[in-house]
Short mmCIF file of C-alpha atoms in Angstrom, two decimals:
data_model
loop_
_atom_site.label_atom_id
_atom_site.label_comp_id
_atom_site.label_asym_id
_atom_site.label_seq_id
_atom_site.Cartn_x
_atom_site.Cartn_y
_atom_site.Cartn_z
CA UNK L 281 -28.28 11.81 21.12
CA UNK L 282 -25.22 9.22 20.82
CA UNK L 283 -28.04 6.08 22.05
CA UNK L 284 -30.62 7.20 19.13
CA UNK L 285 -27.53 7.73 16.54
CA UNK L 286 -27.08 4.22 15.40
CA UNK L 287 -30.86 3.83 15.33
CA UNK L 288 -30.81 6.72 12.70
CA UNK L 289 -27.80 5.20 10.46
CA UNK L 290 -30.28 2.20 10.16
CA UNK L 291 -32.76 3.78 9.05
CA UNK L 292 -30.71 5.46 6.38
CA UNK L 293 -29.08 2.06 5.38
CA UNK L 294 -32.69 0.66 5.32
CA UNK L 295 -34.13 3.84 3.05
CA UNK L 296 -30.88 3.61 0.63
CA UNK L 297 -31.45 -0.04 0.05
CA UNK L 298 -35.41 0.35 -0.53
CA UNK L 299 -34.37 3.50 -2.99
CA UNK L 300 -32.26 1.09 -4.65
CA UNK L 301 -34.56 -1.58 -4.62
CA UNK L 302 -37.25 0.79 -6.46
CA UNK L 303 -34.72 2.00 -8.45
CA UNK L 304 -33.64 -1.54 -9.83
CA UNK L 305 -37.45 -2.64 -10.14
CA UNK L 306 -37.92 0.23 -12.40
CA UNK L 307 -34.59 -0.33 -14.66
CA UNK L 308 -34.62 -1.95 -17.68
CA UNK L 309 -32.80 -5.86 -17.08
CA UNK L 310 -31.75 -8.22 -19.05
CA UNK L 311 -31.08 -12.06 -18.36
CA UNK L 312 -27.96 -14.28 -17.53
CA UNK L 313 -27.35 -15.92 -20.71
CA UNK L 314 -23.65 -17.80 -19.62
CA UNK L 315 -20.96 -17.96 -17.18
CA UNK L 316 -17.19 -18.42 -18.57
CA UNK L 317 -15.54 -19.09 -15.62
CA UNK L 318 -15.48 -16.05 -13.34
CA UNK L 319 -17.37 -13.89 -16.13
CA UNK L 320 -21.06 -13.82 -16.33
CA UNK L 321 -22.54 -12.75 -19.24
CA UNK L 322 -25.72 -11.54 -19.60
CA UNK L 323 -28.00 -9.89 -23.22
CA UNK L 324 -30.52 -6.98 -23.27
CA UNK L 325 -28.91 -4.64 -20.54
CA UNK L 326 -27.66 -1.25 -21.45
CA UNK L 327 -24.89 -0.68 -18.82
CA UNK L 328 -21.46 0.41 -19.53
CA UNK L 329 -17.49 -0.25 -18.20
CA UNK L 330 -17.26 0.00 -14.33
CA UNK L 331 -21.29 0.45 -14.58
CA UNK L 332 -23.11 -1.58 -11.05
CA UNK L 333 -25.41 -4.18 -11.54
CA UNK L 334 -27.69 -6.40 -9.30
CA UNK L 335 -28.01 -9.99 -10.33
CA UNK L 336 -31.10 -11.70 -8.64
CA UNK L 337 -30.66 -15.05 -7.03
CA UNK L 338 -33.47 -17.76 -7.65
CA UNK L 339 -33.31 -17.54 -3.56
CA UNK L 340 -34.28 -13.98 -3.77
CA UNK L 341 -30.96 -12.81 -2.59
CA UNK L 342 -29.12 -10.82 -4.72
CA UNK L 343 -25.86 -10.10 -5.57
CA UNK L 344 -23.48 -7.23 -7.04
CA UNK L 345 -21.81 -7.52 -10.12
CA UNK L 346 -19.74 -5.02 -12.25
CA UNK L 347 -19.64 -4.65 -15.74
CA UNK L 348 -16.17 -5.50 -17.01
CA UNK L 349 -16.00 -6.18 -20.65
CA UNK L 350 -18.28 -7.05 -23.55
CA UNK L 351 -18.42 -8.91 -26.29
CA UNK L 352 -20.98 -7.84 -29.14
CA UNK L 353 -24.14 -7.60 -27.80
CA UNK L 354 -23.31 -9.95 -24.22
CA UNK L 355 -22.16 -7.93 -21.23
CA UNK L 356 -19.53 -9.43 -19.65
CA UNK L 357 -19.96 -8.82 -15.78
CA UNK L 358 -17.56 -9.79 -12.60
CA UNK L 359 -19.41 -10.87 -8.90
CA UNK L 360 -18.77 -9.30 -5.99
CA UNK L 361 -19.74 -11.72 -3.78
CA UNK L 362 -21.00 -15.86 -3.49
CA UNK L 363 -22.46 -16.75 -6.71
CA UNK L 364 -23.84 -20.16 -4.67
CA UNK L 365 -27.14 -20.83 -6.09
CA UNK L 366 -26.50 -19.13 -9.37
CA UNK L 367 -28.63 -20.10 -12.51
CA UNK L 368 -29.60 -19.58 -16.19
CA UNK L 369 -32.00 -16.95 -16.88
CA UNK L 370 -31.68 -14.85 -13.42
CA UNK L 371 -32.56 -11.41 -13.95
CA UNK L 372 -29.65 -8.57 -14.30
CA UNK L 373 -30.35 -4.95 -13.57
CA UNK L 374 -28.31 -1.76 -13.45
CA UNK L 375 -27.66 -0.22 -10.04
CA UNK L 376 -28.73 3.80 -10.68
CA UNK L 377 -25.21 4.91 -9.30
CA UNK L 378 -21.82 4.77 -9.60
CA UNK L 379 -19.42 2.98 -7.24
CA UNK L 380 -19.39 5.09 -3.59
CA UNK L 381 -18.20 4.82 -0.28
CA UNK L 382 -18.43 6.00 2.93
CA UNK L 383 -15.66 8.48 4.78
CA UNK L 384 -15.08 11.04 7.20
CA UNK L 385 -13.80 11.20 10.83
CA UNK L 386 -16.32 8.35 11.73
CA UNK L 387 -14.47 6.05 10.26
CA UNK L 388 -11.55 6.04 12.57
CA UNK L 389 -10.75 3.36 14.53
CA UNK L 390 -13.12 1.18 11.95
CA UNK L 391 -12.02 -1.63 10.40
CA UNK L 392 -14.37 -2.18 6.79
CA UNK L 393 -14.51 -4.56 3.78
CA UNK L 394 -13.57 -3.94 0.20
CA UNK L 395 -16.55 -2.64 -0.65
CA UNK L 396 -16.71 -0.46 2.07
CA UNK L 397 -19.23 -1.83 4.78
CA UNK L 398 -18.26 -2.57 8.73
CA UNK L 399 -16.28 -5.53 9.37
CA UNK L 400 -15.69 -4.77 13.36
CA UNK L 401 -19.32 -5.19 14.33
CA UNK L 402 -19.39 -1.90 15.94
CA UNK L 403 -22.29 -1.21 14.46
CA UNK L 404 -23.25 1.33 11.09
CA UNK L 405 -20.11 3.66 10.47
CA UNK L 406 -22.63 7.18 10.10
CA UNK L 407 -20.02 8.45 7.60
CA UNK L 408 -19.88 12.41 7.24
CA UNK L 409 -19.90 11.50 3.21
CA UNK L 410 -19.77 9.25 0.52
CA UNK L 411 -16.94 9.60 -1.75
CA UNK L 412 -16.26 8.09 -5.62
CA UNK L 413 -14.34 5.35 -6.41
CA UNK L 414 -13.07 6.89 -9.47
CA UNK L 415 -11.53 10.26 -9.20
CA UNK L 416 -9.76 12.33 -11.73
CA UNK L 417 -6.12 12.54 -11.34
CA UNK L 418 -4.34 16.46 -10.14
CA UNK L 419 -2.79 18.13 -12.73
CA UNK L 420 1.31 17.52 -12.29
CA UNK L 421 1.90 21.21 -12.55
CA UNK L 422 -1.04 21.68 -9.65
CA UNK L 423 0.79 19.56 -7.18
CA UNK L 424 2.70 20.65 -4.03
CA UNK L 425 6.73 19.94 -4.56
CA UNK L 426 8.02 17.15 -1.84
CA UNK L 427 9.95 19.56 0.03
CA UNK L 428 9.07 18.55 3.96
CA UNK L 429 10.86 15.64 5.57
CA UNK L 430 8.40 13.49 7.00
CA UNK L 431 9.56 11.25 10.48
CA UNK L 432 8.69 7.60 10.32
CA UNK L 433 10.30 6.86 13.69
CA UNK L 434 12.44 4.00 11.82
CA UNK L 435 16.55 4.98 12.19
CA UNK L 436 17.34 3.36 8.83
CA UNK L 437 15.05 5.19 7.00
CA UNK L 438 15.43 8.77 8.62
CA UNK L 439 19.17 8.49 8.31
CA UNK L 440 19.57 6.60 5.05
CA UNK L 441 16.35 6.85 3.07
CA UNK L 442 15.05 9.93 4.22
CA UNK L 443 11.19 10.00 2.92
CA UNK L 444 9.43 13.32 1.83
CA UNK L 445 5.33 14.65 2.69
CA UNK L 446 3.68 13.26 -0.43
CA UNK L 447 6.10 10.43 -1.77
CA UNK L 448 5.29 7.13 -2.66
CA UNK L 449 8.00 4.63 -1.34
CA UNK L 450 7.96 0.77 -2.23
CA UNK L 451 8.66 -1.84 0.20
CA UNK L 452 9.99 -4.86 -1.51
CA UNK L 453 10.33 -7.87 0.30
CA UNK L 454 9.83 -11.54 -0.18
CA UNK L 455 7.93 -13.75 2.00
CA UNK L 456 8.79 -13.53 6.28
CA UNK L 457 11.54 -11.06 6.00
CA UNK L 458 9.30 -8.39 8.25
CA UNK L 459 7.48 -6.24 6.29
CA UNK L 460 4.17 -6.14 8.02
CA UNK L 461 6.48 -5.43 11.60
CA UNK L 462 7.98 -2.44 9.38
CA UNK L 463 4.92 -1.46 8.60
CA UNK L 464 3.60 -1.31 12.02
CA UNK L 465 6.18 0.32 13.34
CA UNK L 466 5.31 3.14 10.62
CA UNK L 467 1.91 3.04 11.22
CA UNK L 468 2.52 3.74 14.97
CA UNK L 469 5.30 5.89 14.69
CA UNK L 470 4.96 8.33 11.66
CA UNK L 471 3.80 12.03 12.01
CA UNK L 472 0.31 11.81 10.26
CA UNK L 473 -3.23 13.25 10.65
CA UNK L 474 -5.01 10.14 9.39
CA UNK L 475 -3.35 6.70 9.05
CA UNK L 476 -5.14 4.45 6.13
CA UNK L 477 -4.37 0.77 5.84
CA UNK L 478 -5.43 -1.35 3.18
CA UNK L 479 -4.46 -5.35 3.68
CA UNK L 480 -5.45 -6.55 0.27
CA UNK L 481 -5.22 -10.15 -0.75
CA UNK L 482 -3.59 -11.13 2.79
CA UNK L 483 -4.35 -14.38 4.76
CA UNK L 484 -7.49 -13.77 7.06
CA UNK L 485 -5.90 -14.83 10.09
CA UNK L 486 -3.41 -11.89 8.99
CA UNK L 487 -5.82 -9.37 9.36
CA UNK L 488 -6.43 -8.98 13.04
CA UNK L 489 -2.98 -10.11 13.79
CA UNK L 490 -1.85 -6.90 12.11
CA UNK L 491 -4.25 -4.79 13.64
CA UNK L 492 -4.12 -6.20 17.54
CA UNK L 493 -0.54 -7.01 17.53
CA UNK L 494 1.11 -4.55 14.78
CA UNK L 495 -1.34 -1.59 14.93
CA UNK L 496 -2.49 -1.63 18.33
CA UNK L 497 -4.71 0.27 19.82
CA UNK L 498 -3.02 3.34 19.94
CA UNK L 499 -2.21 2.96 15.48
CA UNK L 500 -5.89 2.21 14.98
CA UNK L 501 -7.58 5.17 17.30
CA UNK L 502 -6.29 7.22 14.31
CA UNK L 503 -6.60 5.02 11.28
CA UNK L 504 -9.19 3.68 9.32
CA UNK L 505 -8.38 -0.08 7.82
CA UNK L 506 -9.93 -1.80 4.62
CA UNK L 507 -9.80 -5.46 4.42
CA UNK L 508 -10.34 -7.35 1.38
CA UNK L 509 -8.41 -10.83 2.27
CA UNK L 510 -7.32 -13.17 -0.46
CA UNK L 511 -10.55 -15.31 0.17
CA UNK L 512 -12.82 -12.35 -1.16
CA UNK L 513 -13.54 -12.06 -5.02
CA UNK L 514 -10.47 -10.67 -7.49
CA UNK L 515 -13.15 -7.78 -7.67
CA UNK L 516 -13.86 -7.12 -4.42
CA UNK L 517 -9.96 -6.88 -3.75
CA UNK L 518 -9.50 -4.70 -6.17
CA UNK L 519 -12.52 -2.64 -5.02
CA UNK L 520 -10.29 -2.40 -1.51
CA UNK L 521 -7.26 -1.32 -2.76
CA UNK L 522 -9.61 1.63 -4.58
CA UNK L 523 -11.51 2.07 -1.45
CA UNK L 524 -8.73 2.58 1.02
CA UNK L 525 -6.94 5.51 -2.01
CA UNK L 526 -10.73 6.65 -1.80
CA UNK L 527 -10.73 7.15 1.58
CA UNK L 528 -7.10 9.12 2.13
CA UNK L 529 -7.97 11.30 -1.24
CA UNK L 530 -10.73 12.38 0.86
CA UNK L 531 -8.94 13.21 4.07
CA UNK L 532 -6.25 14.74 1.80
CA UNK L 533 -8.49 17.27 0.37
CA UNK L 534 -9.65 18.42 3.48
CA UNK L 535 -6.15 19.90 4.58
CA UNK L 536 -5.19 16.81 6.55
CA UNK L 537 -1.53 14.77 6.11
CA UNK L 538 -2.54 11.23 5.60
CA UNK L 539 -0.06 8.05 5.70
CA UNK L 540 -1.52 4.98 3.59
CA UNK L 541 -0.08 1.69 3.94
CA UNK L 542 -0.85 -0.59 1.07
CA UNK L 543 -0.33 -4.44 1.68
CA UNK L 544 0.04 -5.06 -0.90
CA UNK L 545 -0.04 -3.96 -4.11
CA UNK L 546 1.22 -7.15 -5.67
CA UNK L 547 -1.96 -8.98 -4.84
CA UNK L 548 -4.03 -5.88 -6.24
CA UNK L 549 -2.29 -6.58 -9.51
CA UNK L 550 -2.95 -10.63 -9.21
CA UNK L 551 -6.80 -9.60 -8.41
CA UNK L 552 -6.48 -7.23 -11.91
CA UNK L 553 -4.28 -9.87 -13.97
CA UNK L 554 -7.22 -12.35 -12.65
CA UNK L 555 -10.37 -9.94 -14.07
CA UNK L 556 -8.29 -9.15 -17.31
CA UNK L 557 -7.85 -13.22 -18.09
CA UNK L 558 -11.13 -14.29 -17.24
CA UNK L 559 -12.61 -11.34 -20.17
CA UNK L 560 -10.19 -12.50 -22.20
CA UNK L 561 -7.26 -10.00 -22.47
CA UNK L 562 -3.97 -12.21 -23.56
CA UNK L 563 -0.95 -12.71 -20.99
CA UNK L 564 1.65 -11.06 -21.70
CA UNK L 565 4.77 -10.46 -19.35
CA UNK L 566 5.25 -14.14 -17.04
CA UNK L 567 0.95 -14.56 -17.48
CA UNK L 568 0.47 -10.23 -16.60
CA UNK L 569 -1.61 -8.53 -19.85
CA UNK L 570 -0.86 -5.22 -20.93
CA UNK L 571 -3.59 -3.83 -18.82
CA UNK L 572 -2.29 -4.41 -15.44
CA UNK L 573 0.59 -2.41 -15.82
CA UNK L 574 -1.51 0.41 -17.01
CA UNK L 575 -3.94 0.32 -14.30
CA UNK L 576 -0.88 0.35 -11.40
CA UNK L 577 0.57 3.45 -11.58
CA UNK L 578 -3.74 5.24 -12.22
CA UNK L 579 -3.78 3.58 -8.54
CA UNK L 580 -0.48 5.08 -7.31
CA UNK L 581 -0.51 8.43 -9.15
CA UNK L 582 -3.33 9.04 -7.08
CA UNK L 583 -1.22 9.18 -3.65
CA UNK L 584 1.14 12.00 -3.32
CA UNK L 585 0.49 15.97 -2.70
CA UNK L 586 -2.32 17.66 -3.51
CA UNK L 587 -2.81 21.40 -4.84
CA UNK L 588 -0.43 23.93 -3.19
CA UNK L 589 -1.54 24.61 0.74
CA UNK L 590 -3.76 21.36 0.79
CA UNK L 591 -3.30 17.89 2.05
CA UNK L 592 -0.72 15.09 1.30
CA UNK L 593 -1.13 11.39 1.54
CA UNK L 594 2.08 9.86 2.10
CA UNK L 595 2.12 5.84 1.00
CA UNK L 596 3.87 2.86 1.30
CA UNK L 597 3.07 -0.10 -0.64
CA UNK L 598 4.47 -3.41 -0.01
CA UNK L 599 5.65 -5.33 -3.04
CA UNK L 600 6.21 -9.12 -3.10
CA UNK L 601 9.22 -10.64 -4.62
CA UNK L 602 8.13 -14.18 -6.10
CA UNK L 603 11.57 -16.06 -4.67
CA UNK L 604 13.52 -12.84 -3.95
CA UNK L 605 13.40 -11.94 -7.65
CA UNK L 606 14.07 -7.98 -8.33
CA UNK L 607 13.43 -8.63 -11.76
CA UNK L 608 9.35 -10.04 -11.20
CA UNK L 609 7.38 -7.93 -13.87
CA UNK L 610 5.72 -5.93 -11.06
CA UNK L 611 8.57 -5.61 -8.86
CA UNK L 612 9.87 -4.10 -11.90
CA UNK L 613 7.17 -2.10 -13.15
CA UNK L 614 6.20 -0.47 -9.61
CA UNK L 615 10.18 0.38 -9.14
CA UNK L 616 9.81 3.12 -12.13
CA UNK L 617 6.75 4.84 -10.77
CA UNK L 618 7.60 5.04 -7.30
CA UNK L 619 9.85 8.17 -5.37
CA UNK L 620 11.78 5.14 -3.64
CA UNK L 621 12.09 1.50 -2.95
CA UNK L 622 13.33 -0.21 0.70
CA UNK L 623 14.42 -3.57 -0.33
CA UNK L 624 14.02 -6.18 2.36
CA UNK L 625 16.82 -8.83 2.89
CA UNK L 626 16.15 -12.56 3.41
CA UNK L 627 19.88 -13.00 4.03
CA UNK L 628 19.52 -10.17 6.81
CA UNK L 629 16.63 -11.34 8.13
CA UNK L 630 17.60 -14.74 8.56
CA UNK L 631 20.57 -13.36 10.66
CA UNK L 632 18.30 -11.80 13.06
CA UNK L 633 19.12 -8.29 11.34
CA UNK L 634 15.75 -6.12 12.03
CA UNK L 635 14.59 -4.29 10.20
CA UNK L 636 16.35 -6.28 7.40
CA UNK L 637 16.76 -2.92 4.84
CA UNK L 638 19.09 -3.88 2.14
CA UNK L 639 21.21 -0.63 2.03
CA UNK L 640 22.26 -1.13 -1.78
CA UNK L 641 18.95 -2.67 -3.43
CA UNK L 642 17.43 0.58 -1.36
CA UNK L 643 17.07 4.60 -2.75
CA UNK L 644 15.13 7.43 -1.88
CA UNK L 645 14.80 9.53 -4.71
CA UNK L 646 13.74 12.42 -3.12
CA UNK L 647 16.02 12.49 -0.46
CA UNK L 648 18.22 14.94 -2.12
CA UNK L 649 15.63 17.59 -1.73
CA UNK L 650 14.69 16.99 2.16
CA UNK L 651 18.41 16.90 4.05
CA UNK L 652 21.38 18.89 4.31
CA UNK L 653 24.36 18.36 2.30
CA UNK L 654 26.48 17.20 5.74
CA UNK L 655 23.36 14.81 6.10
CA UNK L 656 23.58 13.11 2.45
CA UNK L 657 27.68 12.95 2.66
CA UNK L 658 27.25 11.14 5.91
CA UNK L 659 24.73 8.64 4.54
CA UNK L 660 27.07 8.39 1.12
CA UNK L 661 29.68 7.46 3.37
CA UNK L 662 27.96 5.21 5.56
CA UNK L 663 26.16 3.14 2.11
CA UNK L 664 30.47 3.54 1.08
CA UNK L 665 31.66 1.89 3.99
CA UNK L 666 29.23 -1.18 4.37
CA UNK L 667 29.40 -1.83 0.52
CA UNK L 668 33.07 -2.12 0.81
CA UNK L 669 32.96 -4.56 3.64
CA UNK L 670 30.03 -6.45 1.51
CA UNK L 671 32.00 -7.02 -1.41
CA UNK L 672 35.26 -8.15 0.76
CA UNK L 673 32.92 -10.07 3.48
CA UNK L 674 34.36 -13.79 2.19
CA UNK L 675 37.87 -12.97 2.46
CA UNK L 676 37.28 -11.18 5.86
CA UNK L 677 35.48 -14.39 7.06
CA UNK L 678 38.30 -16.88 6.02
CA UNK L 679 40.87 -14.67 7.46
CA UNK L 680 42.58 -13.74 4.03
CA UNK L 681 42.41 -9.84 4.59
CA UNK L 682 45.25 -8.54 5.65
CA UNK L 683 45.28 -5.29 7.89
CA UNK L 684 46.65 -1.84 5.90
CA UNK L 685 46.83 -3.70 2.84
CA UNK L 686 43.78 -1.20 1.52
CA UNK L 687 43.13 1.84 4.01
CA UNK L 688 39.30 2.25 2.93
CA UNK L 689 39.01 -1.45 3.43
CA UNK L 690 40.65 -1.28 6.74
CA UNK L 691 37.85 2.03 8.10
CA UNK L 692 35.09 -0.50 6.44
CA UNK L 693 36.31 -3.19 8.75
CA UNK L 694 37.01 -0.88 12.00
CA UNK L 695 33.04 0.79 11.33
CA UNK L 696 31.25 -2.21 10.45
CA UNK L 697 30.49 -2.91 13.96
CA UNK L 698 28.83 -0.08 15.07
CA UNK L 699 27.62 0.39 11.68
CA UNK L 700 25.24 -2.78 12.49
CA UNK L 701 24.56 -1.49 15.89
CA UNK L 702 22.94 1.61 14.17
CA UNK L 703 21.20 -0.17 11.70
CA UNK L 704 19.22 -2.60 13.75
CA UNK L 705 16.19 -1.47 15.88
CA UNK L 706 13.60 -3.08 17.82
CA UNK L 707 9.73 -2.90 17.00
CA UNK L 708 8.75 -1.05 20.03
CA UNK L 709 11.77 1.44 19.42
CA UNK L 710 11.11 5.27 18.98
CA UNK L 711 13.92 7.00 16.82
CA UNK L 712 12.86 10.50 15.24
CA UNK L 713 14.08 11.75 12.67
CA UNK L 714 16.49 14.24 14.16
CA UNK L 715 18.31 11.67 16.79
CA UNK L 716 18.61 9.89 13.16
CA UNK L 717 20.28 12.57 12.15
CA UNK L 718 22.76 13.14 15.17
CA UNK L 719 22.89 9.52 15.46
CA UNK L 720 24.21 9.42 11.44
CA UNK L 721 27.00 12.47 12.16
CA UNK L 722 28.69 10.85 15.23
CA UNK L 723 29.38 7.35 13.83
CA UNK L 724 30.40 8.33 10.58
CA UNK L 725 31.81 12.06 10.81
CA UNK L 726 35.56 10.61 12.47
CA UNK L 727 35.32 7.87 9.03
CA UNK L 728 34.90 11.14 6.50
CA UNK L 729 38.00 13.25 8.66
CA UNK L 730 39.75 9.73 8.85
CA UNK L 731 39.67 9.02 4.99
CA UNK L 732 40.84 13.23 4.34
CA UNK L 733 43.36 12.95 6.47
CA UNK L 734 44.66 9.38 4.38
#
């Protein structure tokens, strides 16, 4: 039965693709009329926003494009793939469905492309179903509260940043501070059903070194991974960043608690910013149109809880700071729809400082709702203690502080120590999220009697 499987997925592939071969020979088509840089335009085809199309090589080979604009009677259309060979005149036809791709429990431990096919040469996926890319958002008041603590395995975050079933947390980082290492530490370490990963607009070497090295084989027998690198086509990465949300909406509506790690959603928002200039749409904030910002929290409001009693797909999105700058438009924009941000630190990081969490860039919004009140004094105190010592680190260094000058100063410098000690952890480390907690009480609880008793 498992020998003749694959022979039967082929034949499906192989039926599909005829269908949609008669299918296309039967549509009306119109004809390539221009190409404006990425856009191809083509006159006579009645296809609307987001609709598929098939332009025909001269070669016979065929490529999909997607309608993403028009401009009076021209359609203006984006490629999915090599538009090598390309000329005046080829012939344009509608695709007789909407955008679909595969999932199900076959798809773990698979590794596919932004538009959903095998990348792992493994052979065809069999998928239990195909699912829409577009999906209509969950009405707010339908939606499960974030009331379950969920364990990440990561000490800082347990302790400090505590993250809820369901939220969507930002990690902001700039370039080689360790976010992908985060990241896989998550992906190995978190309490999920499902892990889904989407690497979107990432160097290509990138890609396996995250799944062989960071994911290993124990992350990936659970996870399913979408790959759209930043060689593939602005729509094709955009395609993968809706593929992978695709994929854990799916999961999530059967019952199951999903994780979804997004790297990253800056470079789905480059790949958008890239569509919207080529049809035209003016720049607005540092080169981003209005329509970027729009379209990035359609993509994130789809994470979170579902209905009461069903699934949850808890994400993380990586965001990247152009040089370390909080205030990048999409750095900034993302901040406001997300539950949470964990800011990275180059200064950290460059002091050998893993993972580099910046404890006063970083909040968890929905913290409040998940711990005890002992746990959030504790991690008040702790964010109390290390900010003091921050803001007095010069003077400490050059020797001008001066012992019981300033009592809270002097319990900053007596804790900062261990305080370090806590905070760092190695990749292959296992903390849950209730030796966090301990962890948290018995380095700080003697600081909080301490400062009473002053």
């Amino acid at each position: 039965m498992s020998a003749a499987a694959p022979d039967w997925a082929r034949r499906l592939d192989a039926l599909r693709q005829r269908l949609d071969g008669d299918a296309v020979s039967m549509a009306p088509s119109g004809s390539l009329v221009r190409m404006r840089g990425l856009i191809l335009e083509a006159r006579g085809l009645d296809a609307s926003i987001g609709a598929r199309c098939r332009v025909n090589m001269p070669n016979q080979r065929g490529i999909e494009a997607e309608v993403v604009g028009f401009h009076g009677d021209l359609l203006q259309l984006m490629a999915a793939g090599d538009i090598q060979g390309l000329a005046p005149g080829a012939r344009v036809t509608p695709l007789p469905a909407d955008i679909r791709v595969p999932a199900g429990d076959n798809l773990l431990g698979r590794v596919l492309g932004g538009s959903g096919k095998p990348l792992d040469g493994l052979g065809p996926l069999m998928p239990s179903s195909y699912v829409s890319l577009a999906t209509h958002p969950i009405n707010p008041l339908q939606r499960a509260l974030i009331r379950q603590p969920l364990d990440v395995g990561v000490r800082t975050i347990n302790a400090l940043f505590t993250v809820g079933r369901g939220a969507r947390m930002g990690l902001f980082a700039g370039s080689g501070v360790g976010k992908s290492v985060l990241l896989g530490m998550m992906a190995r370490n978190t309490e999920a059903d499902v892990i889904v990963v989407g690497l979107i607009g990432e160097r290509g070497r990138e890609v396996r070194e995250f799944i062989e090295d960071i994911l290993g084989a124990e992350g990936l027998r659970r996870a399913v991974v979408v790959a759209a690198p930043a060689d593939a086509s602005a729509l094709t990465r955009i395609r993968g960043a809706q593929t992978a949300t695709a994929i854990a909406e799916h999961f999530r509506d059967q019952g199951r608690h999903v994780l979804l790690l997004m790297d990253s959603l800056t470079r789905y928002a480059l790949a958008l910013r890239e569509v919207a200039l080529a049809v035209g749409e003016p720049p607005a904030a540092r080169g981003f149109p209005p329509s970027v910002f729009a379209k990035l929290p359609a993509l994130v409001e789809r994470a979170g809880n579902g209905r009461d009693g069903a699934g949850s797909i808890t994400a993380f999105y990586t965001i990247l700071m152009e040089g370390d700058d909080q205030q990048d438009p999409i750095a900034d924009n993302t901040r406001a729809i997300l539950d949470g941000h964990i800011v990275l630190s180059r200064r950290l990081a460059e002091q050998g400082h893993y993972p580099a969490i910046d404890l006063e860039a970083s909040v968890s919004r929905v913290m409040q709702n998940l711990v005890t009140p002992a746990h959030l004094r504790c991690m008040h105190k702790l964010k109390e203690l290390e900010g003091r010592y921050s803001s007095h680190q010069d003077l400490i260094a050059v020797g001008a502080y001066n012992p019981g000058a300033d009592p809270n100063l002097d319990l900053a410098v007596q804790a900062h120590p261990a305080i370090r000690v806590f905070l760092r952890q190695d990749m292959r480390e296992i903390v849950n999220l209730a030796d966090s907690e301990r962890l948290l009480a018995e380095l700080i609880d003697p600081y909080i009697a301490e400062g009473k008793s002053g």
